[in-house]
């Protein structure tokens, strides 16, 4: 929804503040999108200049404009007059932050419940610092806070410890609930040896490295030593991040991917950077078995390659073969229907409402692991759906009717 020609025209005039305002009309996280979006498939992929040569560097312009604004303009956004309605958002990833920001701008009182001690979701604990500095994410979140959004951190909704559930939120008087809880459960590889020590998830590794960079964990908690021979299994962004991060920490890294290079879902530039940094790749290669040593640690992988079977030595394996939603709150037992893989089923009228009235969902928990911008796009549509729903309920109440009727 960003008016790209209009924002570039302002950049060309040198009016970077006006350029920022054009982007900010539709995006709550421009400094993030300017850094991590797969621009080659999105804005730049559609640029007509790309037909005969190189596309305009739209992503880099977006990043420049957002950074310029952060460094030069210190105006706080004005929180709008309250409209008397309350919405709870569960999960402070890109989808939850977008819903929170968009509804706050419409005058809703929004409270965001986040399981971790920081808001940002994958932006804070998944994508590495060298690609997305955490100061940039914090600044984007601060702008949402300045709109009057309240954050409750360290609150895992749906557990006895937090005492916060979908029911308790409705009992507290929230008019609607948005779930943007992402896909927290990484998939395991069911092959012999997958329970060996040092066969772990890429997301856990990235989480620990991010926490170490933030000063929240000591280096000993990062499961990697200089010179380790590491296999990363997968071909998406998570695999590229784990491989590059391990490489930067001094490991000898090989990405093992079951399909061809052309079929790899990772952002092309991420792959190219990984190659430049010295990451090795094995294509059309399947892991058949993890072999262990006497200490119960992985020491090799038996592989099936296009040239036949082979066994390669590795000290650590990081899996990056996908993830799916955790069933804590996202489950049919709460009246929130999910499909066979655990993804939430939503309707279109109002946009994004689950099978439980007043509970909405969006982002990866509905659409499968995708991208930041797609999570934000879905969330923007759902924010409008929530506003329509709350208006409709109010209208019914004004007519003396109950929502059930
Ligand atoms: P998430 O970002 O997963 O946020 C969900 C939030 O909900 C989390 O903060 C979680 O702690 C919280 N939560 C979950 N359950 C509860 C609960 N019960 N109570 C309270 N809080 C809860 N996309 C790109 O566009 N470009 C990239 O370069 C890119 N790289 C990636 C690299 C990695 C390592 C990963 C993992 C993903 C990457 N992605 C990338 C994908 C992108 O980050 C996701 O598509 C996006 O973050 C989804 O947003 P979301 O809001 O749906 O979920």
XYZ file of C-alpha atoms and ligand atoms in Angstrom:
458
model
C 0.000 0.000 0.000
C 2.996 2.336 0.103
C 2.843 4.999 -2.604
C 6.341 4.280 -3.892
C 6.466 6.858 -6.747
C 5.302 9.570 -4.309
C 7.930 8.774 -1.677
C 10.720 8.579 -4.261
C 9.583 11.916 -5.749
C 10.018 13.496 -2.293
C 13.467 11.910 -1.950
C 14.392 13.337 -5.369
C 13.340 16.787 -4.154
C 15.458 16.304 -1.046
C 12.420 16.496 1.249
C 13.170 13.392 3.321
C 10.650 14.229 6.016
C 7.835 14.370 3.451
C 9.135 11.084 1.998
C 8.941 9.541 5.489
C 5.378 10.760 5.956
C 4.328 9.082 2.675
C 5.742 5.734 3.858
C 4.460 6.131 7.432
C 0.872 6.473 6.161
C 0.934 2.731 5.404
C 3.848 1.181 7.309
C 4.601 1.139 11.010
C 8.051 -0.438 10.537
C 9.845 1.210 7.579
C 13.351 0.980 9.077
C 12.769 -2.771 9.496
C 11.262 -3.393 6.051
C 14.007 -1.330 4.398
C 16.475 -3.845 5.842
C 14.927 -7.310 5.797
C 12.260 -7.451 3.069
C 12.896 -9.620 0.025
C 12.767 -6.522 -2.193
C 13.900 -8.406 -5.265
C 10.544 -10.252 -5.286
C 8.430 -7.374 -4.040
C 8.787 -3.629 -4.777
C 11.992 -3.888 -6.798
C 10.712 -6.970 -8.606
C 7.872 -4.843 -10.008
C 10.051 -1.852 -10.938
C 9.901 -1.238 -14.728
C 13.546 -0.167 -14.788
C 14.386 -3.737 -13.838
C 13.119 -4.974 -17.239
C 16.072 -3.499 -19.121
C 18.633 -3.145 -16.373
C 18.758 -2.600 -12.655
C 15.632 -1.823 -10.601
C 15.532 1.378 -8.533
C 16.927 0.586 -5.061
C 13.536 1.098 -3.407
C 14.433 -0.896 -0.307
C 17.617 1.074 0.288
C 15.748 4.365 -0.230
C 13.123 3.265 2.301
C 15.858 2.378 4.767
C 17.646 5.694 4.186
C 14.452 7.719 4.677
C 13.536 5.851 7.887
C 17.065 6.230 9.290
C 17.197 9.906 8.312
C 13.909 10.503 10.132
C 15.121 8.664 13.237
C 18.328 10.697 13.363
C 16.876 14.086 12.492
C 13.263 14.367 13.613
C 12.443 13.892 17.260
C 8.742 14.763 17.251
C 6.557 12.358 19.256
C 3.452 11.103 17.445
C 0.289 12.611 18.902
C -1.884 9.979 20.612
C -5.446 10.386 19.264
C -8.516 10.984 21.445
C -9.721 7.669 22.977
C -12.804 6.129 21.342
C -13.765 4.211 24.509
C -12.879 0.714 23.224
C -10.180 -1.699 24.367
C -8.318 -4.282 22.301
C -5.831 -6.883 23.576
C -3.012 -7.994 21.291
C -1.213 -11.261 22.054
C 2.318 -11.336 20.630
C 4.541 -8.342 19.848
C 5.937 -9.477 16.488
C 5.426 -7.506 13.262
C 1.745 -8.524 13.038
C 0.894 -7.644 16.650
C 2.810 -4.364 16.461
C 1.004 -3.396 13.248
C -2.449 -4.116 14.677
C -1.529 -2.245 17.863
C -0.264 0.813 15.972
C -3.134 0.960 13.486
C -5.829 0.594 16.175
C -4.115 3.084 18.502
C -4.204 5.619 15.646
C -7.990 5.065 15.503
C -8.315 5.856 19.220
C -8.453 2.300 20.639
C -6.836 1.617 23.992
C -4.466 -1.216 23.096
C -2.586 -3.537 25.454
C 0.026 -5.880 23.973
C 0.884 -9.081 25.900
C 4.308 -10.496 24.985
C 5.800 -13.752 26.269
C 9.389 -12.533 26.163
C 11.080 -9.750 28.108
C 11.345 -7.731 24.874
C 8.821 -6.773 22.226
C 9.590 -7.339 18.536
C 9.124 -11.100 18.037
C 11.456 -12.544 15.422
C 12.794 -9.036 14.758
C 14.428 -9.039 18.197
C 15.380 -12.649 18.848
C 15.508 -14.247 15.381
C 17.055 -11.978 12.757
C 20.701 -11.297 13.678
C 22.042 -7.905 14.774
C 24.272 -7.464 11.690
C 21.158 -7.534 9.446
C 18.768 -5.718 11.741
C 20.273 -3.675 14.581
C 18.114 -4.053 17.676
C 18.333 -0.292 18.333
C 16.367 0.169 15.096
C 13.655 -2.251 16.243
C 13.457 -0.612 19.679
C 13.033 2.768 18.060
C 10.136 1.513 15.900
C 8.486 0.005 19.000
C 8.974 3.252 20.923
C 6.971 5.062 18.224
C 4.115 2.599 18.781
C 4.378 3.106 22.558
C 4.233 6.860 21.996
C 0.819 6.335 20.390
C -0.379 5.188 23.824
C -0.014 1.411 23.334
C 0.714 -0.356 26.634
C 3.063 -3.376 26.642
C 2.926 -6.199 29.214
C 6.153 -8.167 28.795
C 7.127 -11.586 30.246
C 3.517 -12.672 29.935
C 2.936 -16.011 28.204
C -0.808 -15.911 27.625
C -2.546 -19.238 28.220
C -0.412 -20.508 31.111
C -1.270 -20.777 34.812
C 1.908 -18.762 35.611
C 0.694 -15.684 33.746
C -2.959 -16.203 34.708
C -3.895 -14.445 31.461
C -6.168 -16.333 29.060
C -8.505 -15.429 26.241
C -11.394 -15.780 28.724
C -9.739 -13.591 31.346
C -9.074 -10.879 28.753
C -12.750 -10.778 27.757
C -13.689 -10.760 31.449
C -11.410 -7.726 31.872
C -13.562 -5.874 29.351
C -11.555 -6.084 26.138
C -13.881 -5.706 23.148
C -11.693 -7.824 20.872
C -8.486 -9.860 20.971
C -5.852 -10.188 18.248
C -3.500 -13.181 18.215
C -0.233 -12.636 16.380
C 1.622 -15.436 18.089
C 3.702 -16.639 15.130
C 5.112 -20.114 14.739
C 7.091 -20.884 17.855
C 7.452 -24.664 17.445
C 10.387 -25.612 15.220
C 10.088 -28.861 13.251
C 12.311 -31.830 13.982
C 13.865 -34.167 11.467
C 12.657 -37.710 12.081
C 15.774 -39.629 11.170
C 17.954 -41.869 13.340
C 20.198 -39.864 15.673
C 18.089 -36.715 15.767
C 18.046 -36.924 19.590
C 21.874 -36.807 19.794
C 23.479 -33.955 21.730
C 24.512 -30.977 19.604
C 21.680 -31.560 17.145
C 19.671 -28.435 17.921
C 17.381 -25.840 16.390
C 18.743 -22.875 14.422
C 16.154 -20.634 16.072
C 17.497 -21.515 19.562
C 21.048 -20.801 18.403
C 20.008 -17.429 16.899
C 18.003 -16.605 20.014
C 21.023 -17.226 22.253
C 23.388 -15.247 20.026
C 20.953 -12.307 19.969
C 20.584 -12.506 23.753
C 24.398 -12.598 24.092
C 24.753 -9.533 21.825
C 22.134 -7.775 23.971
C 24.124 -8.629 27.112
C 21.333 -10.855 28.442
C 23.308 -14.143 28.210
C 26.974 -15.054 28.727
C 28.992 -16.319 25.730
C 29.080 -19.844 27.303
C 25.366 -20.122 26.533
C 26.052 -19.749 22.799
C 26.323 -23.352 21.596
C 29.329 -22.925 19.305
C 33.109 -22.829 19.513
C 35.570 -21.354 17.018
C 36.613 -23.986 14.467
C 33.512 -26.180 14.968
C 32.361 -27.967 11.839
C 28.695 -27.040 11.586
C 25.919 -28.379 9.353
C 22.846 -26.204 8.870
C 19.930 -28.155 7.438
C 17.411 -26.109 5.429
C 17.330 -23.460 2.716
C 15.240 -20.558 4.043
C 16.079 -17.287 5.781
C 16.478 -19.064 9.104
C 19.112 -21.373 7.584
C 20.992 -18.418 6.046
C 20.957 -16.509 9.335
C 22.173 -19.513 11.326
C 24.887 -20.289 8.759
C 26.199 -16.717 8.514
C 26.049 -16.219 12.278
C 27.964 -19.448 12.919
C 30.507 -18.466 10.249
C 30.981 -15.050 11.860
C 31.677 -16.840 15.153
C 34.509 -18.732 13.469
C 32.859 -22.034 12.505
C 33.354 -23.995 9.279
C 29.761 -24.062 7.977
C 27.953 -26.151 5.377
C 24.295 -25.638 4.445
C 22.632 -28.888 3.440
C 19.535 -28.351 1.305
C 17.348 -31.048 -0.201
C 16.430 -29.146 -3.379
C 18.360 -27.113 -5.985
C 19.807 -23.644 -5.503
C 17.033 -22.144 -7.685
C 14.370 -23.639 -5.401
C 15.872 -22.260 -2.207
C 13.331 -19.988 -0.451
C 15.944 -17.705 1.201
C 16.304 -14.107 0.024
C 18.756 -14.190 -2.908
C 21.034 -11.519 -1.450
C 21.244 -13.495 1.806
C 22.463 -16.528 -0.108
C 25.000 -14.419 -2.032
C 26.310 -12.874 1.195
C 26.587 -16.329 2.765
C 28.695 -17.525 -0.187
C 30.900 -14.399 0.040
C 31.439 -15.041 3.740
C 32.648 -18.574 3.048
C 29.582 -20.717 3.805
C 29.596 -23.997 1.815
C 26.465 -25.419 0.213
C 25.395 -28.968 -0.638
C 22.399 -29.072 -2.999
C 19.855 -31.853 -3.541
C 21.203 -33.527 -0.452
C 19.135 -35.327 2.174
C 20.255 -36.221 5.665
C 19.680 -39.943 6.277
C 21.172 -40.392 9.741
C 23.051 -38.466 12.425
C 25.934 -40.515 13.786
C 27.114 -40.062 17.372
C 30.357 -40.555 19.333
C 30.802 -42.240 22.724
C 29.717 -39.075 24.537
C 26.384 -39.149 22.721
C 27.295 -36.116 20.634
C 26.767 -35.892 16.906
C 30.003 -36.502 14.983
C 28.887 -37.112 11.388
C 25.915 -37.166 9.018
C 25.117 -39.914 6.542
C 23.911 -38.089 3.434
C 22.215 -38.907 0.170
C 23.638 -36.690 -2.599
C 23.040 -36.651 -6.386
C 26.319 -38.625 -6.644
C 25.283 -41.283 -4.137
C 25.575 -41.805 -0.379
C 28.410 -40.382 1.710
C 29.256 -39.666 5.348
C 30.574 -36.221 6.339
C 32.014 -35.307 9.758
C 30.249 -32.510 11.703
C 30.503 -31.318 15.338
C 27.120 -29.590 15.427
C 23.873 -29.594 13.507
C 21.457 -26.692 13.403
C 18.030 -27.568 12.007
C 16.120 -24.958 9.996
C 13.375 -26.960 8.354
C 10.320 -24.933 9.313
C 8.110 -24.249 12.278
C 4.455 -24.228 13.250
C 2.213 -22.611 15.873
C 2.426 -23.682 19.518
C -0.958 -24.914 20.712
C -0.960 -23.061 24.033
C -3.726 -20.613 23.235
C -4.156 -21.317 19.594
C -6.265 -24.420 19.912
C -9.694 -25.697 19.167
C -10.261 -26.245 22.901
C -10.546 -22.468 23.209
C -13.185 -22.423 20.472
C -10.503 -21.230 18.069
C -10.466 -23.727 15.227
C -7.177 -24.694 13.647
C -6.288 -26.802 10.611
C -4.500 -30.157 10.770
C -1.111 -28.443 11.089
C -2.255 -26.113 13.862
C -2.711 -22.914 11.821
C -5.636 -20.736 12.847
C -8.641 -20.671 10.534
C -9.978 -17.162 9.984
C -12.889 -15.691 8.045
C -13.184 -12.639 5.827
C -16.279 -10.973 7.321
C -15.093 -9.377 9.504
C -11.597 -9.823 8.142
C -9.437 -12.117 10.250
C -12.005 -13.271 12.834
C -11.437 -16.806 14.112
C -14.253 -19.240 14.892
C -14.486 -17.619 18.312
C -16.391 -14.354 18.232
C -14.241 -11.321 18.973
C -10.945 -13.238 18.633
C -8.935 -12.333 15.546
C -5.640 -13.663 14.214
C -3.049 -12.762 11.594
C 0.584 -13.087 10.550
C 2.466 -16.391 10.536
C 0.032 -18.108 12.945
C -2.539 -17.970 10.117
C -0.539 -17.757 6.912
C 2.415 -20.092 7.755
C 5.972 -18.811 8.145
C 6.213 -15.996 5.629
C 7.832 -12.582 5.702
C 7.712 -9.494 7.874
C 5.890 -7.449 5.259
C 3.271 -10.146 4.606
C 2.621 -10.447 8.352
C 2.181 -6.664 8.441
C -0.081 -6.635 5.385
C -2.371 -9.291 6.874
C -2.360 -7.446 10.202
C -3.403 -4.142 8.605
C -6.419 -5.833 7.047
C -7.312 -7.523 10.321
C -7.005 -4.213 12.215
C -9.737 -2.848 9.945
C -11.775 -6.029 10.531
C -11.485 -5.495 14.303
C -12.591 -1.868 13.978
C -15.609 -2.925 11.886
C -16.483 -5.657 14.398
C -16.309 -3.312 17.387
C -18.433 -0.723 15.528
C -21.021 -3.395 14.666
C -21.242 -4.625 18.273
C -21.660 -1.059 19.471
C -24.435 -0.482 16.936
C -26.229 -3.632 18.124
C -25.900 -2.554 21.734
C -27.242 0.900 20.856
C -30.284 -0.868 19.369
C -30.705 -2.860 22.597
C -29.587 -6.142 20.966
C -26.975 -8.633 22.171
C -24.049 -9.644 19.939
C -25.387 -13.250 19.736
C -28.526 -11.937 18.102
P 6.483 -13.452 15.245
O 7.470 -12.474 14.722
O 6.907 -14.861 15.409
O 5.992 -12.889 16.643
C 5.162 -13.642 17.499
C 5.287 -13.087 18.894
O 4.285 -13.663 19.718
C 6.623 -13.416 19.557
O 7.178 -12.247 20.113
C 6.268 -14.439 20.623
O 7.132 -14.376 21.755
C 4.857 -14.002 20.972
N 4.014 -15.060 21.543
C 3.805 -16.319 21.083
N 2.933 -16.983 21.868
C 2.587 -16.118 22.855
C 1.714 -16.216 23.982
N 1.036 -17.331 24.243
N 1.607 -15.146 24.807
C 2.288 -13.991 24.558
N 3.117 -13.851 23.491
C 3.258 -14.891 22.661
N 11.096 -12.291 7.068
C 11.489 -11.315 6.211
O 10.647 -10.619 5.641
N 12.804 -11.099 5.948
C 13.785 -11.772 6.582
O 14.954 -11.526 6.337
C 13.417 -12.772 7.533
N 14.350 -13.465 8.225
C 13.963 -14.329 9.209
C 14.926 -14.927 9.993
C 14.563 -15.771 11.032
C 15.643 -16.395 11.874
C 13.201 -16.078 11.246
C 12.785 -17.022 12.370
C 12.230 -15.503 10.458
C 12.602 -14.617 9.437
N 11.647 -13.977 8.651
C 12.029 -13.006 7.748
C 10.212 -14.257 8.833
C 9.531 -13.175 9.670
O 10.346 -12.800 10.745
C 8.170 -13.655 10.145
O 7.395 -13.951 8.998
C 7.455 -12.585 10.981
O 8.235 -12.227 12.109
C 6.085 -13.066 11.436
O 5.530 -12.117 12.283
P 4.420 -12.512 13.371
O 4.068 -11.239 14.048
O 3.336 -13.287 12.729
O 5.148 -13.521 14.373
